[in-house]
Coordinates of C-alpha atoms in Angstrom, one line a residue:
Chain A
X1 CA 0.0 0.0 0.0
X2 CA 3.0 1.9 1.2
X3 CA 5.0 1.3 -1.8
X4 CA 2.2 1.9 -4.0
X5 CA 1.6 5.5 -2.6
X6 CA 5.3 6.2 -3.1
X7 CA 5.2 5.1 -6.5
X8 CA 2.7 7.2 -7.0
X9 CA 4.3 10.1 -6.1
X10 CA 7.8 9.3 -7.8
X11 CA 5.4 8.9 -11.0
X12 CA 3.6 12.3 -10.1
X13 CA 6.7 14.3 -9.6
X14 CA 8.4 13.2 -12.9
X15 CA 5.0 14.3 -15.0
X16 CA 4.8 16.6 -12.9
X17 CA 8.1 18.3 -13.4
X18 CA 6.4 18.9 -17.1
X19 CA 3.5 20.6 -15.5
X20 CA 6.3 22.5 -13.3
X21 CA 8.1 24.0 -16.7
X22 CA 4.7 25.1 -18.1
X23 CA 4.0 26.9 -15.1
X24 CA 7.1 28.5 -15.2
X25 CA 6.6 30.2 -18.7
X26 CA 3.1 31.3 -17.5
X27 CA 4.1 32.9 -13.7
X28 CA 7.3 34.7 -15.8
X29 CA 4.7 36.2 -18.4
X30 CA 2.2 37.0 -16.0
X31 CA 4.9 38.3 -12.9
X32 CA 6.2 40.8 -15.3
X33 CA 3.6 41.8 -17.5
X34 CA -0.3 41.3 -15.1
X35 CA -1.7 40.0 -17.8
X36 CA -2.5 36.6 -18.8
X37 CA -1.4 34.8 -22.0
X38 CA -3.5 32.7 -22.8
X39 CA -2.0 31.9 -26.3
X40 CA 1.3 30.4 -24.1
X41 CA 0.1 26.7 -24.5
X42 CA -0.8 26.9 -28.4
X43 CA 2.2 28.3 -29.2
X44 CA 4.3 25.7 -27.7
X45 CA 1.9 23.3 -29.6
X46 CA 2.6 25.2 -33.0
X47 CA 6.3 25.0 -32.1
X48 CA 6.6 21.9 -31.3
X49 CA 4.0 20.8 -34.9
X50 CA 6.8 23.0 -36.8
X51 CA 9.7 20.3 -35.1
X52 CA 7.6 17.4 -35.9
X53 CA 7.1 18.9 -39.7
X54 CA 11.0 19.1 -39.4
X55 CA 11.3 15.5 -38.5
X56 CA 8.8 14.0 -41.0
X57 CA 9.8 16.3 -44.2
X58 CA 13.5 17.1 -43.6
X59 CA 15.8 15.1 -41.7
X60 CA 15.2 12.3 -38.8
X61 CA 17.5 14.0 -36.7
X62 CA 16.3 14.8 -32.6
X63 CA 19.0 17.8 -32.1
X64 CA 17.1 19.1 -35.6
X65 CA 13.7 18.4 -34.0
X66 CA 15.0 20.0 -30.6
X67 CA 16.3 23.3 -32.5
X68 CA 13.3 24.3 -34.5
X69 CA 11.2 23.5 -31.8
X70 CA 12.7 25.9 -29.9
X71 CA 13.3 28.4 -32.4
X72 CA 9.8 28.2 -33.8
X73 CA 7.9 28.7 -29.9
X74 CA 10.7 31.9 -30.0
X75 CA 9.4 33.3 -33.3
X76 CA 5.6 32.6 -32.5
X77 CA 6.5 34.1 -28.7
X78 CA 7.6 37.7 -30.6
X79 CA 4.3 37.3 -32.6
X80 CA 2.1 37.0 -29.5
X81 CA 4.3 39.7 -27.7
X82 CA 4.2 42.3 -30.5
X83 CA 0.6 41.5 -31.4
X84 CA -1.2 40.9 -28.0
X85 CA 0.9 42.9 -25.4
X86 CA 3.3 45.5 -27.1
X87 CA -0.1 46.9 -29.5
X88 CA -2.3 46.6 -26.5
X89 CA -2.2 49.1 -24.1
X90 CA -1.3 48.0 -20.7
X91 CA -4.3 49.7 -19.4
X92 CA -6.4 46.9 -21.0
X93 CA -5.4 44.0 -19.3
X94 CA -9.1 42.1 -20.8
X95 CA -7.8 43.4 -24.7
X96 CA -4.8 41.5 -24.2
X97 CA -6.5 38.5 -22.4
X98 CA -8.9 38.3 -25.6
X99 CA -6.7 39.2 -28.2
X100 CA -4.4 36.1 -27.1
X101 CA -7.4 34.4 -26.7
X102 CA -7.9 34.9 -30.6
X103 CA -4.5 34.5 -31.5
X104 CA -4.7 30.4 -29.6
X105 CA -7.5 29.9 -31.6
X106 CA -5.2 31.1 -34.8
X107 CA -2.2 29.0 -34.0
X108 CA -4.4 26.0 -33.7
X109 CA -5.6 26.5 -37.3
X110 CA -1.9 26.8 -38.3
X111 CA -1.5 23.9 -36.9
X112 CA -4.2 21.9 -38.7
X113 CA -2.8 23.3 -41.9
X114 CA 0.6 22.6 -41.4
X115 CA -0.1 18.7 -40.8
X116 CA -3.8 17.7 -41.2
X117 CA -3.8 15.0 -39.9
X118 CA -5.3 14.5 -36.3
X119 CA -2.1 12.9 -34.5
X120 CA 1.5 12.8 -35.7
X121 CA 4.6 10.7 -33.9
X122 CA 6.9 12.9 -32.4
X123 CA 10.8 11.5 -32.2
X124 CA 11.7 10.6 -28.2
X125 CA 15.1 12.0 -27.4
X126 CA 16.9 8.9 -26.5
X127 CA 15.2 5.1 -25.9
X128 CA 12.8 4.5 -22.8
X129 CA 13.8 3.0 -20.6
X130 CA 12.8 2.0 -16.8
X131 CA 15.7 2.5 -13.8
X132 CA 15.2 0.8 -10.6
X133 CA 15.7 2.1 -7.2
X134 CA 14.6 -0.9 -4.9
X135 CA 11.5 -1.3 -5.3
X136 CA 10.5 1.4 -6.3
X137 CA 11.2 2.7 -10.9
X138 CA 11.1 5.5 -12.8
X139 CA 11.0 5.8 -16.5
X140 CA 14.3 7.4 -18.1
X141 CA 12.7 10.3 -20.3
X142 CA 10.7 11.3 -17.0
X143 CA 13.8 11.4 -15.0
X144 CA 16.0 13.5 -17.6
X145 CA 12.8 15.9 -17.7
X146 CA 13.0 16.6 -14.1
X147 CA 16.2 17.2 -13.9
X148 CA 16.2 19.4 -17.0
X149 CA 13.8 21.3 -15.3
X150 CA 15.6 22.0 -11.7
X151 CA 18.4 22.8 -14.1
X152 CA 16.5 25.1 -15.9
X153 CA 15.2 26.4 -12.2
X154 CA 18.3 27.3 -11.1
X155 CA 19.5 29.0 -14.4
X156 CA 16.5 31.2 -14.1
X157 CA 16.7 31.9 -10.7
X158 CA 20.6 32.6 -11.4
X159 CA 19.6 34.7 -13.9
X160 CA 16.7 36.8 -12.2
X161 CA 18.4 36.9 -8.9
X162 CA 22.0 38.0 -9.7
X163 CA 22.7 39.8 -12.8
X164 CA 21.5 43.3 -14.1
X165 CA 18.8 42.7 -16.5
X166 CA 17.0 40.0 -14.0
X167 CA 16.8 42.8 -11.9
X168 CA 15.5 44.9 -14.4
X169 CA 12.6 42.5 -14.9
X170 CA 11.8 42.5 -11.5
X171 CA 11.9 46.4 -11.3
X172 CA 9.7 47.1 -14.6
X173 CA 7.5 44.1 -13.0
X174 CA 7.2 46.0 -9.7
X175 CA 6.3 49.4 -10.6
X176 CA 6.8 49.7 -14.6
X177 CA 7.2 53.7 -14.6
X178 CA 9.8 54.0 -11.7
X179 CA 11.7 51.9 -14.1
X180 CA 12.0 54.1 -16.8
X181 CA 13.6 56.6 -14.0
X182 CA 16.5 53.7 -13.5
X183 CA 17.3 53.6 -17.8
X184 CA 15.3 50.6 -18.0
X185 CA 13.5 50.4 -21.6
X186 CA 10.4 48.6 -20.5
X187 CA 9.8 47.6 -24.3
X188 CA 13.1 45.7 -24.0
X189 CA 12.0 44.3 -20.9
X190 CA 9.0 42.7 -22.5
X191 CA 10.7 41.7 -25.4
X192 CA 13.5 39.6 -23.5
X193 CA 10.9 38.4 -21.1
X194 CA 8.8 36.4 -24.0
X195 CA 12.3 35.3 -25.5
X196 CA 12.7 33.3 -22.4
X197 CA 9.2 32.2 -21.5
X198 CA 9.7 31.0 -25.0
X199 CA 13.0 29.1 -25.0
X200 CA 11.7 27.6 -21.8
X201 CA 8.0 26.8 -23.6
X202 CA 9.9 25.0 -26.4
X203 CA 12.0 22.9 -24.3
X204 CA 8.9 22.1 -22.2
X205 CA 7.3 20.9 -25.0
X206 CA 9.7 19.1 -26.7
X207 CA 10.3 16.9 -23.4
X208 CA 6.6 16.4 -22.9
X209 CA 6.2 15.5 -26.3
X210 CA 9.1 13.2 -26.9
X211 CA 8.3 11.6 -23.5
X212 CA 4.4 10.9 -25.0
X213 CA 6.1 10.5 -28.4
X214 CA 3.2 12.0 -30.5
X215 CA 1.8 15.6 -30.3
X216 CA -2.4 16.5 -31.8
X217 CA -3.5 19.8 -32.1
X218 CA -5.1 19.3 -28.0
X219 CA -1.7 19.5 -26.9
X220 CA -2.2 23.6 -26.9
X221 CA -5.0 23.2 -24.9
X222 CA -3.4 20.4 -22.5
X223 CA -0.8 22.8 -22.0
X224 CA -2.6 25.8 -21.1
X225 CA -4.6 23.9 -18.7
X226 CA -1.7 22.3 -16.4
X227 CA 0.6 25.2 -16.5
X228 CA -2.3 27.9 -15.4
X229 CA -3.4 25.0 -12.4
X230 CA 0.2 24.8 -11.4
X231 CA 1.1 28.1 -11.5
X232 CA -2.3 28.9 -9.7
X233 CA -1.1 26.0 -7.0
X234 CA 2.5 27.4 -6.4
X235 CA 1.5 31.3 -6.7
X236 CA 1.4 33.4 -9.3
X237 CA 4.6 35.0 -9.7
X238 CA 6.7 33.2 -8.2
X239 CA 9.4 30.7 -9.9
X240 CA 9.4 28.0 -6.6
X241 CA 5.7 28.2 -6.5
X242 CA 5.6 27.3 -10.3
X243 CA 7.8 24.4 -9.6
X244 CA 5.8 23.2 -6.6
X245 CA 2.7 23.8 -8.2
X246 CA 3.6 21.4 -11.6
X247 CA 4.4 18.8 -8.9
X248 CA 1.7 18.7 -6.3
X249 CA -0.3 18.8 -9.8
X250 CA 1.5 15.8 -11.0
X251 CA 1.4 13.7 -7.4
X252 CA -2.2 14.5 -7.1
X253 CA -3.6 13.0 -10.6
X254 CA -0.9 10.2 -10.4
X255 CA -2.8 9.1 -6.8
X256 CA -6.4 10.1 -8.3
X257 CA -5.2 7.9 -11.6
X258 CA -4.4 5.0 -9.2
X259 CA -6.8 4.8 -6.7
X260 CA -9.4 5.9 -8.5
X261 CA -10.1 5.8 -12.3
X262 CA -8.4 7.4 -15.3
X263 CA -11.1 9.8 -15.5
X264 CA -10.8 10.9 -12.0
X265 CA -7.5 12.3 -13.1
X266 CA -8.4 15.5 -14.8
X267 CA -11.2 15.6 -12.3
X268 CA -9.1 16.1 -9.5
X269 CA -6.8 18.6 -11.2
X270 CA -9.4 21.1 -11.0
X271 CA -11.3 19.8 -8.1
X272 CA -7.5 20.7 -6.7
X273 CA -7.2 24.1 -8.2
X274 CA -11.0 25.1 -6.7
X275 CA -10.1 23.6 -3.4
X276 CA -6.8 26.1 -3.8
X277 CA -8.7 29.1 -5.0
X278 CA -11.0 28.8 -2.2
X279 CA -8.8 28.2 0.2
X280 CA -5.7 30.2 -0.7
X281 CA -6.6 32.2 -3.4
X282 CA -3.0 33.5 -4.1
X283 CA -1.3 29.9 -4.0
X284 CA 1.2 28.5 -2.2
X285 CA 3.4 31.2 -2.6
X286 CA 1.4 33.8 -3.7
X287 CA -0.5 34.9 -0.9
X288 CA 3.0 36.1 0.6
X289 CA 3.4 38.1 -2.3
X290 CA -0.2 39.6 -2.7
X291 CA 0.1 40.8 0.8
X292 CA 3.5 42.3 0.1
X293 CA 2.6 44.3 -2.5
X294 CA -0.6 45.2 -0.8
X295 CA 1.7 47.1 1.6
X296 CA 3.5 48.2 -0.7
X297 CA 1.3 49.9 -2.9
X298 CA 0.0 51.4 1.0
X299 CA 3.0 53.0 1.6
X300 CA 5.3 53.9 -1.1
Chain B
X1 CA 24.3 72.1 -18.7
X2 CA 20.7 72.3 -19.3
X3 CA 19.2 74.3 -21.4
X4 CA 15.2 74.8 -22.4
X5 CA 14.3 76.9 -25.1
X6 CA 10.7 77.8 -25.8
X7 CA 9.4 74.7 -24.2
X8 CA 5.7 74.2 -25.1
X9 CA 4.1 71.2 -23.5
X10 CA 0.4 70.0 -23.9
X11 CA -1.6 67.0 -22.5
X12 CA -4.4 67.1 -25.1
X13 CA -6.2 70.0 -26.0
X14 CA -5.0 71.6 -22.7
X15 CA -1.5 73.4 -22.8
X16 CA 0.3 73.1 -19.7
X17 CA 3.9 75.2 -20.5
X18 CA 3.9 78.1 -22.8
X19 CA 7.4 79.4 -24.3
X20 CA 9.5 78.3 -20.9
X21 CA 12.8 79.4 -21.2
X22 CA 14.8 77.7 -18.6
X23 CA 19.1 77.2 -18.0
X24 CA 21.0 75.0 -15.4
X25 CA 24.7 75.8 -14.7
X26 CA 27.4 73.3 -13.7
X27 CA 27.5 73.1 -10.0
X28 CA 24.2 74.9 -9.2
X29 CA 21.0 74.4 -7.3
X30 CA 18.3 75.6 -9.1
X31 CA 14.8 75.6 -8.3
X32 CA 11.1 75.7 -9.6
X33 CA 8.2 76.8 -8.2
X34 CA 4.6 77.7 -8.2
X35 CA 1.6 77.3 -7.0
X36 CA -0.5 74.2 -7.4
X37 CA -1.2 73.4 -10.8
X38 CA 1.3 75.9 -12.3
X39 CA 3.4 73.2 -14.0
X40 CA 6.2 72.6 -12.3
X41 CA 6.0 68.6 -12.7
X42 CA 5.7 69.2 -16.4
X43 CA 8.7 71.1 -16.8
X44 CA 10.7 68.0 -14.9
X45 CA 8.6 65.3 -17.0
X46 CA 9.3 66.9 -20.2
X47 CA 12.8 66.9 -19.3
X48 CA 13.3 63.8 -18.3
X49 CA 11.2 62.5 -21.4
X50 CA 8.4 61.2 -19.6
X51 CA 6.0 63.7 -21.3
X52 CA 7.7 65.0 -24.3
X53 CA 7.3 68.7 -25.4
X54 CA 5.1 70.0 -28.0
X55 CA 7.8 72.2 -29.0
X56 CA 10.7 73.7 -28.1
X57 CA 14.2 72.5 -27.5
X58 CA 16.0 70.6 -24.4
X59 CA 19.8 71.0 -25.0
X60 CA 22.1 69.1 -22.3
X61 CA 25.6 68.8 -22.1
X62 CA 25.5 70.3 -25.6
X63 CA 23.2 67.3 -26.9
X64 CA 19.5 67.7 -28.1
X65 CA 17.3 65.3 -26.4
X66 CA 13.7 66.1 -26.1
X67 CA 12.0 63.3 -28.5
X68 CA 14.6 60.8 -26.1
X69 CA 12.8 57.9 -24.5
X70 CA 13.6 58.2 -20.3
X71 CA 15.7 55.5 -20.6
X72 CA 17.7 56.7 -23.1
X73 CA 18.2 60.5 -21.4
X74 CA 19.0 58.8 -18.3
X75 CA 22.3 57.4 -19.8
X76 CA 23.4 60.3 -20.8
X77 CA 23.5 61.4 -16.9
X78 CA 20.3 62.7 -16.4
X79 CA 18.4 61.2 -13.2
X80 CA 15.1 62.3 -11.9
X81 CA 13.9 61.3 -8.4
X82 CA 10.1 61.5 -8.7
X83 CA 7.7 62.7 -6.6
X84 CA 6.3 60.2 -4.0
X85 CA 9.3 58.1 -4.2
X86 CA 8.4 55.7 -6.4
X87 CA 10.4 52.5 -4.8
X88 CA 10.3 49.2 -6.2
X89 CA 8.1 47.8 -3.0
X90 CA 8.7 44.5 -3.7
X91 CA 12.2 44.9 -4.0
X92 CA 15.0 45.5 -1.1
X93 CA 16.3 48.8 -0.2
X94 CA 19.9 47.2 -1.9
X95 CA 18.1 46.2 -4.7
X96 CA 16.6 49.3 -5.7
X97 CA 19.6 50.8 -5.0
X98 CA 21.1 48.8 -7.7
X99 CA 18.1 49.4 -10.2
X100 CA 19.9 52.8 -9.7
X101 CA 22.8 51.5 -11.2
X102 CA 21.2 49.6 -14.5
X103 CA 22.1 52.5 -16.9
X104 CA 25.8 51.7 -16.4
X105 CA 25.8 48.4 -17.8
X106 CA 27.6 45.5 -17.0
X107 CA 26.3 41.2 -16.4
X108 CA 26.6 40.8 -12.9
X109 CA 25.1 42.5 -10.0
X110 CA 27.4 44.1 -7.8
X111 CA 27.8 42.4 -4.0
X112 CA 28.9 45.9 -2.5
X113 CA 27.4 49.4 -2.7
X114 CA 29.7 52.2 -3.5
X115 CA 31.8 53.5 0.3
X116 CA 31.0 57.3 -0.8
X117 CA 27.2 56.3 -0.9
X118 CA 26.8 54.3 2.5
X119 CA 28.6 57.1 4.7
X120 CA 26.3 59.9 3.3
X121 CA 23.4 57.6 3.8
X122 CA 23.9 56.0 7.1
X123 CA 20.2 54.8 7.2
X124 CA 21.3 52.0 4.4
X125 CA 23.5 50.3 6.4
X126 CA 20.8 49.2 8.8
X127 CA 18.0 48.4 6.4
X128 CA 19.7 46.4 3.3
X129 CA 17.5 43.9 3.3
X130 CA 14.2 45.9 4.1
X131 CA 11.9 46.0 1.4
X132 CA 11.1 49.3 0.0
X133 CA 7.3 49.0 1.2
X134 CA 8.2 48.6 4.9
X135 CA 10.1 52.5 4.7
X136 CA 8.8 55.7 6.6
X137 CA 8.2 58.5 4.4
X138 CA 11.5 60.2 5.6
X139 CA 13.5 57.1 4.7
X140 CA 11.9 56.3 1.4
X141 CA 13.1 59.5 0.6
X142 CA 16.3 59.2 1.5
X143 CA 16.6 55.9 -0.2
X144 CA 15.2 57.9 -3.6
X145 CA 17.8 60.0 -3.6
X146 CA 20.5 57.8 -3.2
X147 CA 18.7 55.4 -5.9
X148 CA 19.1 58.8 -7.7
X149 CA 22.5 59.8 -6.8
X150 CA 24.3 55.9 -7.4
X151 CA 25.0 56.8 -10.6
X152 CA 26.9 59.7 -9.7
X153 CA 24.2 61.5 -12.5
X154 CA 25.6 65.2 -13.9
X155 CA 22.2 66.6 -13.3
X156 CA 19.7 65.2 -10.4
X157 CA 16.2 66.3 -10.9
X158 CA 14.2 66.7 -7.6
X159 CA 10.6 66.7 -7.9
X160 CA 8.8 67.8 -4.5
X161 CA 11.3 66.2 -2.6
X162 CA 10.0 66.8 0.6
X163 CA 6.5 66.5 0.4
X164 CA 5.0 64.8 3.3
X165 CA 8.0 64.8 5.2
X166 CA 8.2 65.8 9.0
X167 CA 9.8 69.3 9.5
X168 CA 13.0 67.2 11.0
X169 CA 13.0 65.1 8.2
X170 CA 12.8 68.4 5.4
X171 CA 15.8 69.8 7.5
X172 CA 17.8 67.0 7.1
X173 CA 17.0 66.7 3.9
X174 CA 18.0 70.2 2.6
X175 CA 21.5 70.2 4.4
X176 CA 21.8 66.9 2.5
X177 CA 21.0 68.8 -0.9
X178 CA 23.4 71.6 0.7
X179 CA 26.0 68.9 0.9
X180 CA 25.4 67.6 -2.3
X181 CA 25.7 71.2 -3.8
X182 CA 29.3 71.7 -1.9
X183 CA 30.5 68.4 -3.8
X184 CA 29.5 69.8 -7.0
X185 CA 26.3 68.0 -7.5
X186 CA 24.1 70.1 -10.2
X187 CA 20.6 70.2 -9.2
X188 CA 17.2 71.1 -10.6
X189 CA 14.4 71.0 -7.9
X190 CA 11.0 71.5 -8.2
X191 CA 9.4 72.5 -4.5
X192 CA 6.7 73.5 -3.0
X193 CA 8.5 74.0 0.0
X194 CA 9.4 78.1 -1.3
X195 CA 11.4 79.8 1.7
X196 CA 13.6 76.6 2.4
X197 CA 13.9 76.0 -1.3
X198 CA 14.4 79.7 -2.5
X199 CA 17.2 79.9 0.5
X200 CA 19.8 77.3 -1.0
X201 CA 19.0 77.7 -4.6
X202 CA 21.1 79.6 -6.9
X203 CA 18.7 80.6 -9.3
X204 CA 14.5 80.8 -9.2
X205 CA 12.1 80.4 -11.5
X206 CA 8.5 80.7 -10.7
X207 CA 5.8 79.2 -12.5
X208 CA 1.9 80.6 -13.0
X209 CA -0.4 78.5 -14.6
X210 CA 2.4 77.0 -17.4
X211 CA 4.4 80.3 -17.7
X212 CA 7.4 81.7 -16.6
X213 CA 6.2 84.7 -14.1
X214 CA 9.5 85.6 -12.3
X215 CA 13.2 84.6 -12.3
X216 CA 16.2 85.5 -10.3
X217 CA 18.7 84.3 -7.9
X218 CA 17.3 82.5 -4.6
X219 CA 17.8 85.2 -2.0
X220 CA 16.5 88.0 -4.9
X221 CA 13.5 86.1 -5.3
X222 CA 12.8 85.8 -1.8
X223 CA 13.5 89.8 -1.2
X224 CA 11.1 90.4 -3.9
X225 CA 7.6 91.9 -2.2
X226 CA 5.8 91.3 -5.3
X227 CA 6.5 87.3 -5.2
X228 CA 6.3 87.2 -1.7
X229 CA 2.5 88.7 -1.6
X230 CA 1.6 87.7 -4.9
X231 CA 2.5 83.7 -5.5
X232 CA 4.5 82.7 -2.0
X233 CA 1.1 83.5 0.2
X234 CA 3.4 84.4 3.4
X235 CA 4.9 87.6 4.8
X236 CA 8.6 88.2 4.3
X237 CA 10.2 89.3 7.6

């Protein structure tokens, strides 16, 4: 019983650390900018449809696959960003909301015109395999995943935390016009901030996807749904809480999917993120920080 | 260092500086003011590119740069401390120090804020770590200005630095500015604060509804009856 539960939660943290790297895209986009993209998830499904087109009409090559992946979720990230959130006003946070809105439901029918077909094999980035740790196993691609993922933690945390334009981000994300008065060009700001959510969004979907080894056009919406209820779980804002959130996510439908029944799974995810919203509507994390700036915007 | 030339700025139809003729000398304090509404702000905000003029020209340091985004005119050594503050509350008094800092480049942030900096703002030591919500009035002011003065800027703009302050914390704060002044630190301050302001400033301009009324050296303009009745609203003794 024991062993089962810990299974469980071995299994949930290693799909989980998937959730966690969505999450992380969407809390960066929404920490610096207040407003939600909702056109995150599609474009990393678009990306990812442009490495598979790479795969089936170019070369069989993974690093190929990996690269245009990337590159494509990048050049689709500036499209959103330029379109939704530079052209917008930042006045009008439900413009943006709407207008990404639009732009998901464009990118999905990209999508079906770049490959028509309903489901398409996507390459796996080395041979599954299962590793043993007593009794207890965990499937390679899962493993490599979450450790991409701390890795990509800690870079991001490196690189928010201790140079000169992380702290930039933080400063145009804290009060956008005091900003200006430090030489920060907010526009730049923005711009690198959607480079990264991007790089990270590719890579995110490009493990998932090579972990499941086929991607459909649903994938957008998949993706949209886990990382906004794992950023919503960890707190909005913050990189930790992302993390956290993607893996409580992960352990909680790996349990429901075990003791209960396949469609329990989903279920619970949002039975989860209600419980969470009810409870602690900022998140794990986020309720710190929406008291913070609740002072803050008190005193200063 | 600064000139303004026949500075014309509107917000919409309404036109809130008419043909403002302004100059800042190396070295000097110099100071705005006005009564409520007379557009001193503006004058600082077009300056600093926040609102850019209508028309007119913005020399400084012999460079045109009205039409320059902030961030840009703030390279070039122009910093303004805004009014209310304006901290990064989230952030911690060393980090928005070091937002201070952003214009002068570089990967890394730095571990250690500059010597010079940390003896003329004792109050830093103490509160590194504080974020810049949990600050008094008096020390988030404090903390502005050093924000503002980090990167050693050629010309500090002041606006209504001392508004809301305690009378202890205003004195303080303008033997600071005197300080600042002695070191060579060019400064362009918009006050409401008039006999305090008008005492250590060089040179005076004061505004009436967006134009230039009256100019002069500090202790002129306070000597003159016709300011004192007319736009001050106290007696000169």
């Amino acid at each position: 019983m024991i062993t089962d539960f810990v299974q469980n939660c071995i299994d949930g943290i290693m799909v989980g650390s998937g959730y966690s790297l969505l999450a992380l895209g969407f809390t960066l986009v929404f920490g610096v900018l207040k407003r939600l993209n909702l056109s995150y998830g599609p474009s990393i499904m678009l990306g990812a449809y442009v490495g598979t087109w790479s795969f089936l009409n170019i070369a069989d090559n993974i690093w190929l696959v990996l690269l245009t992946t990337i590159c494509a979720t990048v050049v689709i990230g500036i499209y959103v960003e330029q379109l939704c959130f530079r052209a917008v006003s930042k006045e009008t946070t439900i413009a943006s909301m709407v207008s990404s809105f639009a732009i998901w439901m464009q990118l999905e029918e990209i999508a079906l015109h770049l490959l028509p077909e309903r489901t398409y094999p996507f390459p796996a980035f080395f041979d599954s395999g299962l590793l043993e740790f007593g009794p207890f196993t965990a499937r390679s691609e899962y493993l490599f995943m979450f450790v991409v993922m701390l890795l990509l933690l800690l870079i991001l945390h490196a690189f928010i935390y201790r140079t000169r334009i992380g702290l930039a981000i933080r400063a145009y994300s804290d009060h956008p016009s005091a900003s200006a008065y430090m030489g920060i060009d907010g526009s730049s700001v923005l711009f690198l901030a959607f480079i990264i959510v991007s790089i990270i969004g590719g890579i995110a979907g490009f493990l998932i996807l090579s972990a499941d080894s086929q991607i459909t056009p649903f994938f957008g919406l998949w993706a949209t749904f886990k990382g906004l209820i794992a950023m919503m779980l960890g707190g909005i804002g913050s990189l930790s809480g992302a993390v956290l959130g993607g893996l409580i996510l992960g352990v909680i439908e790996a349990n429901a999917f075990w003791y209960g029944d396949p469609v329990i799974r989903d279920i619970s995810s949002f039975m989860l993120l209600f419980t969470m919203l009810i409870i602690r509507p900022g998140g794990i994390f986020g309720h710190k920080i929406e008291i913070h700036q609740k002072i803050a915007s008190e005193r200063v | 260092m600064l000139e303004v030339s026949q500075l014309n700025v509107q917000y919409g139809e309404v036109r809130v500086l008419e043909n403002l003729n302004l100059t800042v000398d190396k070295g000097n304090i110099v100071a705005i003011t006005g009564t409520n509404g007379s557009g001193k702000t503006s004058v600082l905000n077009a300056i600093a590119g926040i609102h850019p003029p209508s028309s007119g020209s913005i020399i400084f340091s012999n460079e045109k740069i009205h039409g320059l985004p902030t961030h840009q005119i703030v390279g070039k050594g122009l910093v303004l401390v805004p009014e209310g503050r304006q901290l990064f509350p989230t952030l911690t008094v060393q980090e928005n120090l070091m937002a201070g800092l952003h214009s002068k480049g570089g990967l890394l942030l730095k571990n250690k804020l500059p010597q010079d900096l940390l003896k003329r703002f004792p109050i830093i030591k103490n509160r590194l770590n504080t974020s810049g919500a949990s600050l008094s009035g008096g020390q988030a002011q404090l903390i502005a200005l050093a924000r503002g003065l980090i990167s050693k800027p050629k010309l500090l703009l002041l606006d209504e630095p001392t508004l809301g302050l305690a009378p202890i914390a205003v004195k303080e704060f303008f033997d600071l500015i005197l300080k600042l002044r002695e070191e060579g630190q060019t400064i362009l301050m918009v006050e409401q604060n008039l006999k305090q302001t008008l005492e250590i400033a060089d040179y005076g301009y004061v505004l009436e509804s967006g134009k230039l009324v009256m100019q002069g050296s500090g202790n002129a303009l306070l000597k003159n009856s016709g300011l004192v009745e007319n736009y001050l609203g106290f007696k000169n003794t």
